[in-house]
Coordinates of C-alpha atoms and ligand atoms in Angstrom, one line a residue:
M238 CA 125.5 215.7 105.7
L239 CA 129.1 215.0 106.6
S240 CA 129.4 218.0 108.8
K241 CA 126.3 217.0 110.6
R242 CA 127.9 213.6 111.3
I243 CA 131.1 215.3 112.5
L244 CA 129.0 217.5 114.8
I245 CA 127.3 214.5 116.3
C246 CA 130.6 212.8 116.8
A247 CA 131.9 215.9 118.5
I248 CA 128.9 216.0 120.7
V249 CA 129.3 212.4 121.7
L250 CA 132.9 212.9 122.4
L251 CA 132.2 216.0 124.4
L252 CA 129.6 214.1 126.5
A253 CA 132.1 211.3 127.1
V254 CA 134.7 213.8 128.3
V255 CA 132.1 215.5 130.5
G256 CA 131.0 212.1 131.8
T257 CA 134.6 211.2 132.8
A258 CA 135.1 214.6 134.4
A259 CA 132.0 214.1 136.5
A260 CA 133.1 210.7 137.8
V261 CA 134.6 211.4 141.2
E262 CA 137.9 210.2 142.6
L263 CA 137.5 208.5 145.9
T264 CA 140.1 208.5 148.6
P265 CA 141.2 205.0 149.7
K266 CA 139.1 205.2 152.8
E267 CA 136.1 206.3 150.9
M268 CA 136.7 203.5 148.4
L269 CA 136.9 201.0 151.3
G270 CA 133.6 202.4 152.6
K271 CA 132.0 201.9 149.2
N272 CA 133.1 198.3 149.1
L273 CA 131.6 197.8 152.6
F274 CA 128.4 199.6 151.6
F275 CA 127.8 197.3 148.6
D276 CA 129.1 194.0 150.1
E277 CA 126.3 191.5 150.1
N278 CA 128.3 189.1 152.2
L279 CA 128.0 191.2 155.3
S280 CA 124.6 189.9 156.2
E281 CA 123.5 186.6 157.8
P282 CA 122.4 184.8 155.6
K283 CA 124.3 186.7 152.9
G284 CA 122.6 188.6 150.2
Q285 CA 121.7 192.0 151.8
D286 CA 123.9 195.0 151.4
C287 CA 123.2 198.5 152.6
A288 CA 122.1 199.5 149.1
V289 CA 118.9 197.3 149.2
C290 CA 117.4 199.9 151.5
H291 CA 119.6 202.8 150.4
G292 CA 119.9 202.7 146.6
S293 CA 121.3 205.7 144.8
E294 CA 118.8 205.2 142.0
A295 CA 116.0 205.8 144.5
G296 CA 117.7 208.8 146.2
W297 CA 119.5 206.5 148.7
T298 CA 116.3 205.0 150.1
G299 CA 114.3 201.8 149.5
T300 CA 114.7 200.3 146.0
D301 CA 111.5 198.2 145.8
S302 CA 108.6 200.2 144.4
N303 CA 106.1 197.6 145.5
I304 CA 107.3 197.7 149.1
N305 CA 107.2 201.5 149.1
A306 CA 103.6 201.4 147.8
H307 CA 102.5 199.4 150.8
G308 CA 104.2 198.7 154.1
S309 CA 107.3 200.7 153.1
V310 CA 109.4 198.8 155.7
Y311 CA 112.1 196.4 154.4
E312 CA 112.6 192.8 155.2
G313 CA 115.9 192.1 156.8
A314 CA 118.3 189.4 155.7
V315 CA 116.1 186.8 157.5
Q316 CA 112.9 186.2 155.7
G317 CA 109.8 187.4 157.5
R318 CA 111.6 189.8 159.8
F319 CA 110.8 193.5 159.3
G320 CA 111.9 196.6 161.1
N321 CA 109.4 199.3 162.0
R322 CA 110.4 202.3 159.9
K323 CA 110.9 203.4 156.4
P324 CA 114.6 203.8 155.3
P325 CA 115.5 207.5 155.2
S326 CA 118.1 208.8 152.7
S327 CA 121.5 207.6 153.8
A328 CA 123.0 210.6 151.8
Y329 CA 123.4 214.0 153.3
A330 CA 123.1 212.5 156.8
T331 CA 126.8 212.8 157.6
S332 CA 126.5 216.5 158.4
S333 CA 124.2 215.9 161.3
P334 CA 125.8 217.2 164.5
I335 CA 126.3 215.0 167.5
F336 CA 123.0 214.6 169.2
H337 CA 122.5 217.1 172.0
F338 CA 120.0 219.3 173.9
E339 CA 120.1 222.9 172.8
K340 CA 119.3 225.2 175.7
G341 CA 117.3 228.4 175.4
K342 CA 113.9 229.2 174.0
G343 CA 112.4 226.2 175.9
G344 CA 115.2 224.0 174.6
F345 CA 115.1 221.4 171.9
F346 CA 117.0 218.4 170.6
I347 CA 119.2 218.5 167.5
G348 CA 121.4 216.1 165.6
G349 CA 122.1 212.4 165.5
N350 CA 121.2 209.8 162.9
F351 CA 118.1 207.6 162.6
W352 CA 114.5 209.0 162.7
D353 CA 114.8 209.2 166.5
G354 CA 118.5 210.3 166.8
R355 CA 119.6 207.2 168.7
A356 CA 122.8 207.0 166.7
T357 CA 124.1 209.9 168.6
G358 CA 127.7 210.1 167.4
E359 CA 129.0 210.1 170.9
K360 CA 130.8 206.8 170.4
L361 CA 132.8 207.5 167.3
G362 CA 132.6 211.2 167.1
N363 CA 130.2 211.1 164.1
P364 CA 126.5 210.1 164.1
A365 CA 126.9 208.4 160.6
A366 CA 129.6 206.2 161.9
D367 CA 127.7 205.3 165.1
Q368 CA 124.8 204.5 162.7
A369 CA 126.8 202.2 160.5
Q370 CA 127.4 199.9 163.4
G371 CA 123.6 199.4 163.8
P372 CA 122.4 197.5 160.7
F373 CA 125.1 194.7 160.7
L374 CA 124.0 193.5 164.1
N375 CA 120.3 194.3 164.0
P376 CA 118.4 191.0 163.8
L377 CA 115.7 192.8 161.7
E378 CA 118.4 194.0 159.2
Q379 CA 121.7 192.3 158.4
N380 CA 121.5 190.0 161.4
N381 CA 125.1 189.2 162.1
P382 CA 125.5 187.5 165.5
D383 CA 128.3 189.9 166.7
A384 CA 131.0 192.4 165.6
S385 CA 133.5 189.6 165.3
A386 CA 131.5 187.9 162.6
V387 CA 131.4 191.1 160.5
V388 CA 135.1 191.7 161.0
Q389 CA 135.9 188.1 160.0
K390 CA 134.0 188.6 156.8
V391 CA 135.7 191.8 156.0
C392 CA 139.1 190.3 156.7
S393 CA 138.5 187.4 154.3
S394 CA 136.9 189.7 151.6
N395 CA 138.6 190.5 148.3
Y396 CA 139.2 194.1 149.5
V397 CA 141.0 193.1 152.7
D398 CA 144.2 194.6 151.3
L399 CA 142.5 197.9 151.0
F400 CA 141.3 197.6 154.5
K401 CA 144.9 197.1 155.7
Q402 CA 146.2 199.8 153.4
V403 CA 143.8 202.3 155.1
W404 CA 144.0 201.1 158.7
G405 CA 147.4 199.4 159.0
D406 CA 148.8 195.9 158.6
N407 CA 147.3 194.9 162.0
A408 CA 143.9 196.1 161.0
C409 CA 142.3 192.7 161.5
D410 CA 143.9 191.9 164.9
N411 CA 141.6 193.7 167.3
V412 CA 137.9 193.1 166.7
S413 CA 136.5 196.1 168.4
E414 CA 139.0 198.5 166.7
A415 CA 138.3 196.8 163.4
Y416 CA 134.6 197.2 163.8
D417 CA 135.0 200.9 164.6
N418 CA 137.2 201.3 161.5
I419 CA 134.6 199.6 159.4
A420 CA 132.0 202.1 160.5
L421 CA 134.3 205.1 160.1
S422 CA 135.1 203.9 156.5
I423 CA 131.4 203.7 155.6
A424 CA 130.8 207.1 157.1
A425 CA 133.7 208.4 154.9
Y426 CA 132.0 207.0 151.8
E427 CA 128.7 208.5 152.8
A428 CA 130.3 211.9 153.2
S429 CA 132.1 211.6 149.8
S430 CA 131.3 213.7 146.8
E431 CA 130.0 210.5 145.1
V432 CA 127.2 210.3 147.6
N433 CA 126.7 213.9 148.7
Q434 CA 126.9 215.3 145.2
F435 CA 125.1 218.6 145.4
S436 CA 124.5 218.2 141.7
S437 CA 120.8 219.0 141.4
K438 CA 119.1 221.5 139.1
Y439 CA 118.6 223.7 142.2
D440 CA 122.4 223.6 142.9
Y441 CA 123.1 224.7 139.3
F442 CA 120.4 227.4 139.6
L443 CA 122.1 228.8 142.8
T444 CA 125.4 229.1 141.0
G445 CA 123.8 230.7 137.9
R446 CA 124.3 227.7 135.6
A447 CA 120.7 226.7 135.1
E448 CA 117.3 228.4 135.1
L449 CA 114.3 227.3 137.0
T450 CA 111.0 227.3 135.2
K451 CA 108.3 229.7 136.1
Q452 CA 106.5 227.0 138.1
E453 CA 109.6 225.9 139.9
K454 CA 110.4 229.5 140.9
E455 CA 106.8 229.9 142.2
G456 CA 107.3 226.7 144.2
L457 CA 110.6 228.0 145.7
L458 CA 108.9 231.3 146.7
L459 CA 106.1 229.4 148.4
F460 CA 108.6 226.9 150.0
K461 CA 110.3 229.9 151.7
G462 CA 107.2 231.9 152.3
K463 CA 103.5 231.0 152.6
A464 CA 104.1 227.3 153.0
K465 CA 106.8 227.7 155.7
C466 CA 108.7 224.6 154.6
D467 CA 112.0 226.5 154.9
K468 CA 111.5 226.8 158.7
C469 CA 112.5 223.1 159.1
H470 CA 114.0 222.3 155.7
P471 CA 116.3 225.3 155.2
S472 CA 117.1 226.0 151.5
D473 CA 119.3 229.1 151.6
G474 CA 122.8 229.1 150.4
E475 CA 124.9 226.8 148.4
R476 CA 125.0 223.2 149.8
S477 CA 122.0 223.8 152.0
L478 CA 120.9 220.4 153.4
F479 CA 117.1 221.0 153.5
T480 CA 117.1 219.9 157.2
D481 CA 118.0 221.6 160.4
F482 CA 118.4 218.2 162.1
T483 CA 115.7 219.1 164.7
Y484 CA 112.7 217.0 165.7
D485 CA 109.0 217.6 165.1
N486 CA 105.6 215.8 165.2
L487 CA 103.7 216.5 162.0
G488 CA 100.8 214.3 163.1
T489 CA 101.6 211.8 160.4
P490 CA 98.9 209.1 160.4
R491 CA 99.9 205.5 161.1
N492 CA 100.6 203.3 158.1
P493 CA 98.2 200.4 158.6
E494 CA 100.2 198.2 156.2
N495 CA 103.4 198.4 158.3
P496 CA 104.3 194.7 158.6
F497 CA 105.7 195.4 162.1
Y498 CA 102.2 195.2 163.5
N499 CA 102.2 191.5 162.8
M500 CA 105.7 190.8 164.1
A501 CA 104.7 189.1 167.4
E502 CA 108.3 188.1 168.3
F503 CA 109.7 191.6 168.1
N504 CA 106.6 193.6 168.8
P505 CA 104.5 192.3 171.7
L506 CA 102.1 195.2 171.3
G507 CA 101.0 194.0 167.9
A508 CA 98.5 196.4 166.2
A509 CA 98.5 198.6 169.2
F510 CA 102.2 199.6 168.5
V511 CA 102.8 203.3 168.5
D512 CA 106.1 204.8 167.3
T513 CA 107.0 207.3 170.0
G514 CA 110.1 208.5 168.0
L515 CA 112.5 210.8 169.8
G516 CA 110.5 210.4 173.1
G517 CA 111.0 206.7 172.9
F518 CA 114.7 207.1 172.6
L519 CA 114.9 209.6 175.4
S520 CA 113.1 207.1 177.7
T521 CA 116.2 205.0 177.5
Q522 CA 118.6 207.8 178.4
S523 CA 119.0 208.5 182.1
D524 CA 120.0 212.1 181.5
F525 CA 116.9 212.9 179.5
L526 CA 114.2 210.9 181.1
Q527 CA 112.3 213.9 182.3
L528 CA 112.1 215.2 178.7
Q529 CA 110.6 212.1 177.1
K530 CA 107.0 213.1 177.3
E531 CA 107.3 216.4 175.5
N532 CA 109.2 214.6 172.7
Y533 CA 106.8 211.7 172.1
G534 CA 105.9 211.5 168.4
K535 CA 108.7 213.7 167.2
F536 CA 110.9 212.6 164.3
K537 CA 114.1 214.0 162.8
V538 CA 113.5 216.4 160.0
P539 CA 114.7 214.5 156.9
T540 CA 116.7 216.1 154.0
L541 CA 114.6 216.8 151.0
R542 CA 117.6 216.4 148.6
N543 CA 116.7 213.6 146.1
V544 CA 113.2 213.4 147.5
D545 CA 111.9 212.8 144.0
K546 CA 114.8 210.8 142.7
R547 CA 113.5 207.5 141.2
P548 CA 114.7 205.0 138.6
T549 CA 111.6 205.2 136.4
P550 CA 108.7 207.7 136.4
D551 CA 106.2 205.0 137.6
F552 CA 108.5 203.9 140.5
I553 CA 106.6 204.7 143.8
K554 CA 108.4 206.3 146.7
A555 CA 107.1 206.4 150.3
Y556 CA 107.5 209.5 152.6
S557 CA 107.8 210.0 156.4
H558 CA 109.1 207.7 159.1
N559 CA 106.4 205.1 158.4
G560 CA 106.0 205.6 154.7
Y561 CA 102.3 206.6 155.0
F562 CA 102.6 209.1 152.2
K563 CA 103.0 207.7 148.6
S564 CA 103.6 210.9 146.6
L565 CA 104.9 214.4 147.1
K566 CA 101.5 215.9 146.2
E567 CA 100.0 213.8 149.0
I568 CA 102.4 215.0 151.7
V569 CA 102.2 218.7 150.5
H570 CA 98.4 218.4 150.6
F571 CA 98.7 217.1 154.1
Y572 CA 100.8 220.0 155.2
N573 CA 98.2 222.3 153.6
T574 CA 95.0 220.7 154.9
R575 CA 95.7 218.5 158.0
D576 CA 93.7 220.8 160.2
V577 CA 91.1 221.9 157.6
L578 CA 89.7 218.5 156.5
P579 CA 87.6 216.3 158.9
V580 CA 88.8 213.0 160.2
C581 CA 88.0 210.1 157.9
G582 CA 85.4 207.5 158.6
F583 CA 82.2 209.2 157.4
E584 CA 80.1 208.2 154.4
G585 CA 81.8 209.3 151.2
S586 CA 85.1 210.0 153.0
R587 CA 88.1 209.7 150.7
E588 CA 91.4 209.6 152.6
G589 CA 93.8 212.3 151.6
V590 CA 91.2 213.9 149.4
N591 CA 88.4 215.1 151.6
C592 CA 89.6 213.8 155.0
W593 CA 92.7 212.7 156.9
P594 CA 93.1 209.8 159.4
L595 CA 93.9 210.7 163.1
P596 CA 97.6 211.2 163.8
E597 CA 99.7 208.1 164.9
L598 CA 100.4 210.1 168.1
A599 CA 98.6 213.4 168.8
L600 CA 100.8 214.6 171.7
N601 CA 103.2 217.4 170.8
M602 CA 101.8 217.9 167.3
N603 CA 103.0 221.0 165.6
T604 CA 100.0 223.3 164.9
K605 CA 102.0 226.5 164.5
E606 CA 103.8 225.9 161.2
L607 CA 101.6 223.5 159.4
G608 CA 98.1 222.1 159.0
N609 CA 96.3 225.0 157.5
L610 CA 98.5 226.8 154.9
G611 CA 95.7 228.1 152.7
L612 CA 97.5 227.0 149.5
T613 CA 95.5 226.5 146.3
D614 CA 95.7 223.3 144.4
E615 CA 98.0 225.0 141.9
E616 CA 100.3 226.3 144.6
E617 CA 100.6 222.7 145.9
D618 CA 101.7 221.7 142.4
D619 CA 104.2 224.5 142.3
I620 CA 105.8 223.3 145.5
V621 CA 106.0 219.7 144.1
A622 CA 107.6 221.1 141.0
F623 CA 110.2 222.8 143.1
L624 CA 110.9 219.6 145.1
K625 CA 111.6 217.8 141.8
T626 CA 114.5 220.1 141.2
L627 CA 116.4 218.6 144.2
S628 CA 117.4 215.4 142.4
D629 CA 121.2 214.9 142.0
G630 CA 122.6 214.1 138.5
F631 CA 121.2 217.1 136.7
I632 CA 122.8 217.7 133.4
P633 CA 123.0 221.5 132.8
P634 CA 122.4 223.0 129.4
E635 CA 125.5 223.8 127.4
Ligands
HEC288 C1 116.7 196.2 155.7 C2 116.9 197.6 155.3 C3 118.1 198.3 155.7 C4 119.4 197.9 155.6 C5 120.0 196.6 155.0 C6 120.2 199.1 156.0 N1 119.4 200.1 156.4 FE1 120.0 202.0 156.9 N2 118.2 202.4 157.5 C7 117.1 201.6 157.4 C8 116.0 202.1 158.2 C9 114.6 201.5 158.4 C10 116.5 203.3 158.8 C11 115.8 204.1 159.9 C12 115.7 203.4 161.2 C13 115.3 204.2 162.4 O1 115.2 205.4 162.3 O2 115.0 203.5 163.4 C14 117.9 203.4 158.4 C15 118.7 204.5 158.7 C16 119.9 204.8 158.1 C17 120.7 206.0 158.2 C18 120.3 207.3 159.0 C19 120.0 208.4 158.1 C20 119.5 209.6 158.9 O3 119.3 210.7 158.3 O4 119.4 209.5 160.1 C21 121.9 205.8 157.5 C22 123.0 206.8 157.4 C23 121.9 204.4 157.1 N3 120.7 203.8 157.4 C24 122.9 203.8 156.5 C25 123.0 202.4 156.3 C26 124.2 201.6 156.1 C27 125.6 202.2 156.0 C28 123.8 200.3 156.0 C29 124.7 199.1 155.8 C30 125.7 198.9 156.8 C31 122.4 200.2 156.1 N4 121.9 201.5 156.4 C32 121.6 199.1 156.0 C33 117.0 200.4 156.7 C34 118.1 199.7 156.3
HEC289 C1 107.8 222.1 161.7 C2 108.8 221.5 160.8 C3 108.5 221.2 159.4 C4 107.9 222.0 158.4 C5 107.4 223.4 158.6 C6 107.9 221.2 157.2 N1 108.4 220.0 157.4 FE1 108.6 218.5 156.1 N2 109.2 217.2 157.6 C7 109.4 217.5 158.9 C8 109.5 216.3 159.7 C9 109.7 216.2 161.2 C10 109.4 215.2 158.8 C11 109.3 213.7 159.2 C12 107.9 213.5 159.7 C13 107.6 212.0 160.0 O1 108.4 211.1 159.7 O2 106.5 211.7 160.5 C14 109.2 215.8 157.5 C15 109.1 215.1 156.3 C16 108.9 215.6 155.0 C17 109.0 214.9 153.8 C18 109.2 213.4 153.7 C19 110.7 213.1 153.3 C20 111.1 211.7 153.5 O3 112.2 211.4 153.0 O4 110.3 210.8 154.0 C21 108.8 215.8 152.8 C22 108.7 215.5 151.3 C23 108.6 217.1 153.4 N3 108.7 217.0 154.7 C24 108.4 218.3 152.7 C25 108.0 219.4 153.3 C26 107.4 220.6 152.6 C27 107.2 220.6 151.1 C28 107.1 221.5 153.5 C29 106.3 222.8 153.3 C30 105.0 222.6 152.7 C31 107.5 221.0 154.8 N4 108.0 219.7 154.6 C32 107.4 221.7 156.0 C33 109.4 218.8 159.4 C34 108.8 219.9 158.8

C-alpha cells in the first residue's frame, strides 16, 4: 500500500518535472511579442486581442465553436463588423517565404501571409511581420484609427519597460519605427518554440519516440499516396510544415452563412460577393496585373498542423478560407468526391452526402490532384485519423 503511494508520488513528481522542462524559455523579444499578442487594450474599443481569433487551444484559430459552426468569420472590435474570411492558424506561418513569382513550368506564386498572400513580407523582410501590422488598423478587426494610436497604447502599457529593453530607450519616440518594431516582436513570438512547437504525435513518431496506430499509419500512407495530399501539404522530414506555401483553387463552395454578405457598408456587392483570393490581390499589383485572371479563386495552402486541435471533443472547427467545411471527414470526403457526386438541388439531395454545391468560383479549379480520388469510406476515416496526430502537446509514452 505504502509503496503504491510512493510510486504515485514519484509519478506526480516526475510529471511535474517533465512539465517544467517542457515550458519554453522565451527571449525578451519573443516575450514582448507575447504581451502584444495577448493585449486586449490594443483594439478600439478595447477587449479584442489576437488570441480571440487565434487561440492556441483551438490550434491558433477561432475560439468560438458556435461561430465556427456557422459563418466562421469573426466580429471585429466594433460590434456588427465582420471580415470576410475564416482565421487561418497563426502558428507555423512564420516560415512562409517572401511572396514572389516562381518562374519555370508555367510559373506560380509562392509565399506571403493571409489566404491571398497580400502580407508579402517586402516591407519588413518577413511576411508574418507585415501581417501583424494589418489587424490593428483593420476597421473590421481591431479598428485602431492609426499606427500612432497603437504605439501610444503600447508605450503606456505595463510592459513598456520590456519594449524599451528590447528596442532601446528611445523606442517610443518615432511612431513609424515603433510600429514596425511592434510587428517584428509579434512575428518573433509567432516563430518561437512556444507557438511553433513541433510537439505532435507525428513529430514523436518521426523521431522514433511514439508509435502510430495501424489506422494512423494507413492514413499516412494514403496521405502520401493515393489521396495526393502530400503534393500540396508536404509531410516528409522532421519539422515539415504541411504546406508548400503555394496557391490553389479547390472549388470550395461558398459559405452562405458568411456574415460579410450582409455588410452593406464594406461589401457593396452584398450576396453577389465572390472571394477572388490570390487573383484579387494581384489585381491591385501593377507588376502582376496580367496574371490576375489565371489566379482567381486560388488560396494559400494552409498548414495542417493542429488542424484537429480543439479545447473539447464537441468543439466545432471550420475549414477552408470561408469555413464552409465543419469537420475533417467532410473536407476529406470533398477531396474524394467533388467530381463524382452531382450538384445539389435535386429531390432528396443531401449536401456533402450525395451531392456538393457549385464552387464559389469555378475558374482555375484544380481537377488534376483532387475531386475523384477513389477512396473508400474506411480510407477517408484513415486519413482523418492521421490528421488527428498533428496536434501539438502530445505526451509520449514513458
Ligand atoms: C477578428 C479576428 C482577428 C483578429 C483580432 C486577428 N486576426 Fe489574424 N487573421 C484573421 C483572419 C480572418 C485572417 C485571414 C485574413 C485574410 O486572409 O484575408 C487572419 C490571418 C492571420 C495570419 C496569417 C496566417 C497565414 O498563414 O497566412 C496571421 C499570422 C495572423 N492572422 C496573426 C494575427 C495577429 C498577430 C493578430 C493581432 C495583432 C491577429 N491576427 C488578429 C482574423 C483575426
Ligand atoms: C492541389 C493542392 C492540394 C491538395 C492535393 C490537397 N490540398 Fe488541402 N488545401 C489546399 C488549399 C489551397 C486549401 C485552402 C482551400 C480554400 O481555402 O478554399 C486546403 C485546405 C485544406 C484543409 C483546411 C485547413 C484549414 O485550416 O482550413 C484541410 C484539412 C486539408 N486541406 C487537408 C487535405 C487533405 C487531407 C488532402 C488529401 C486528401 C489535401 N488537403 C489535398 C491545397 C491542397
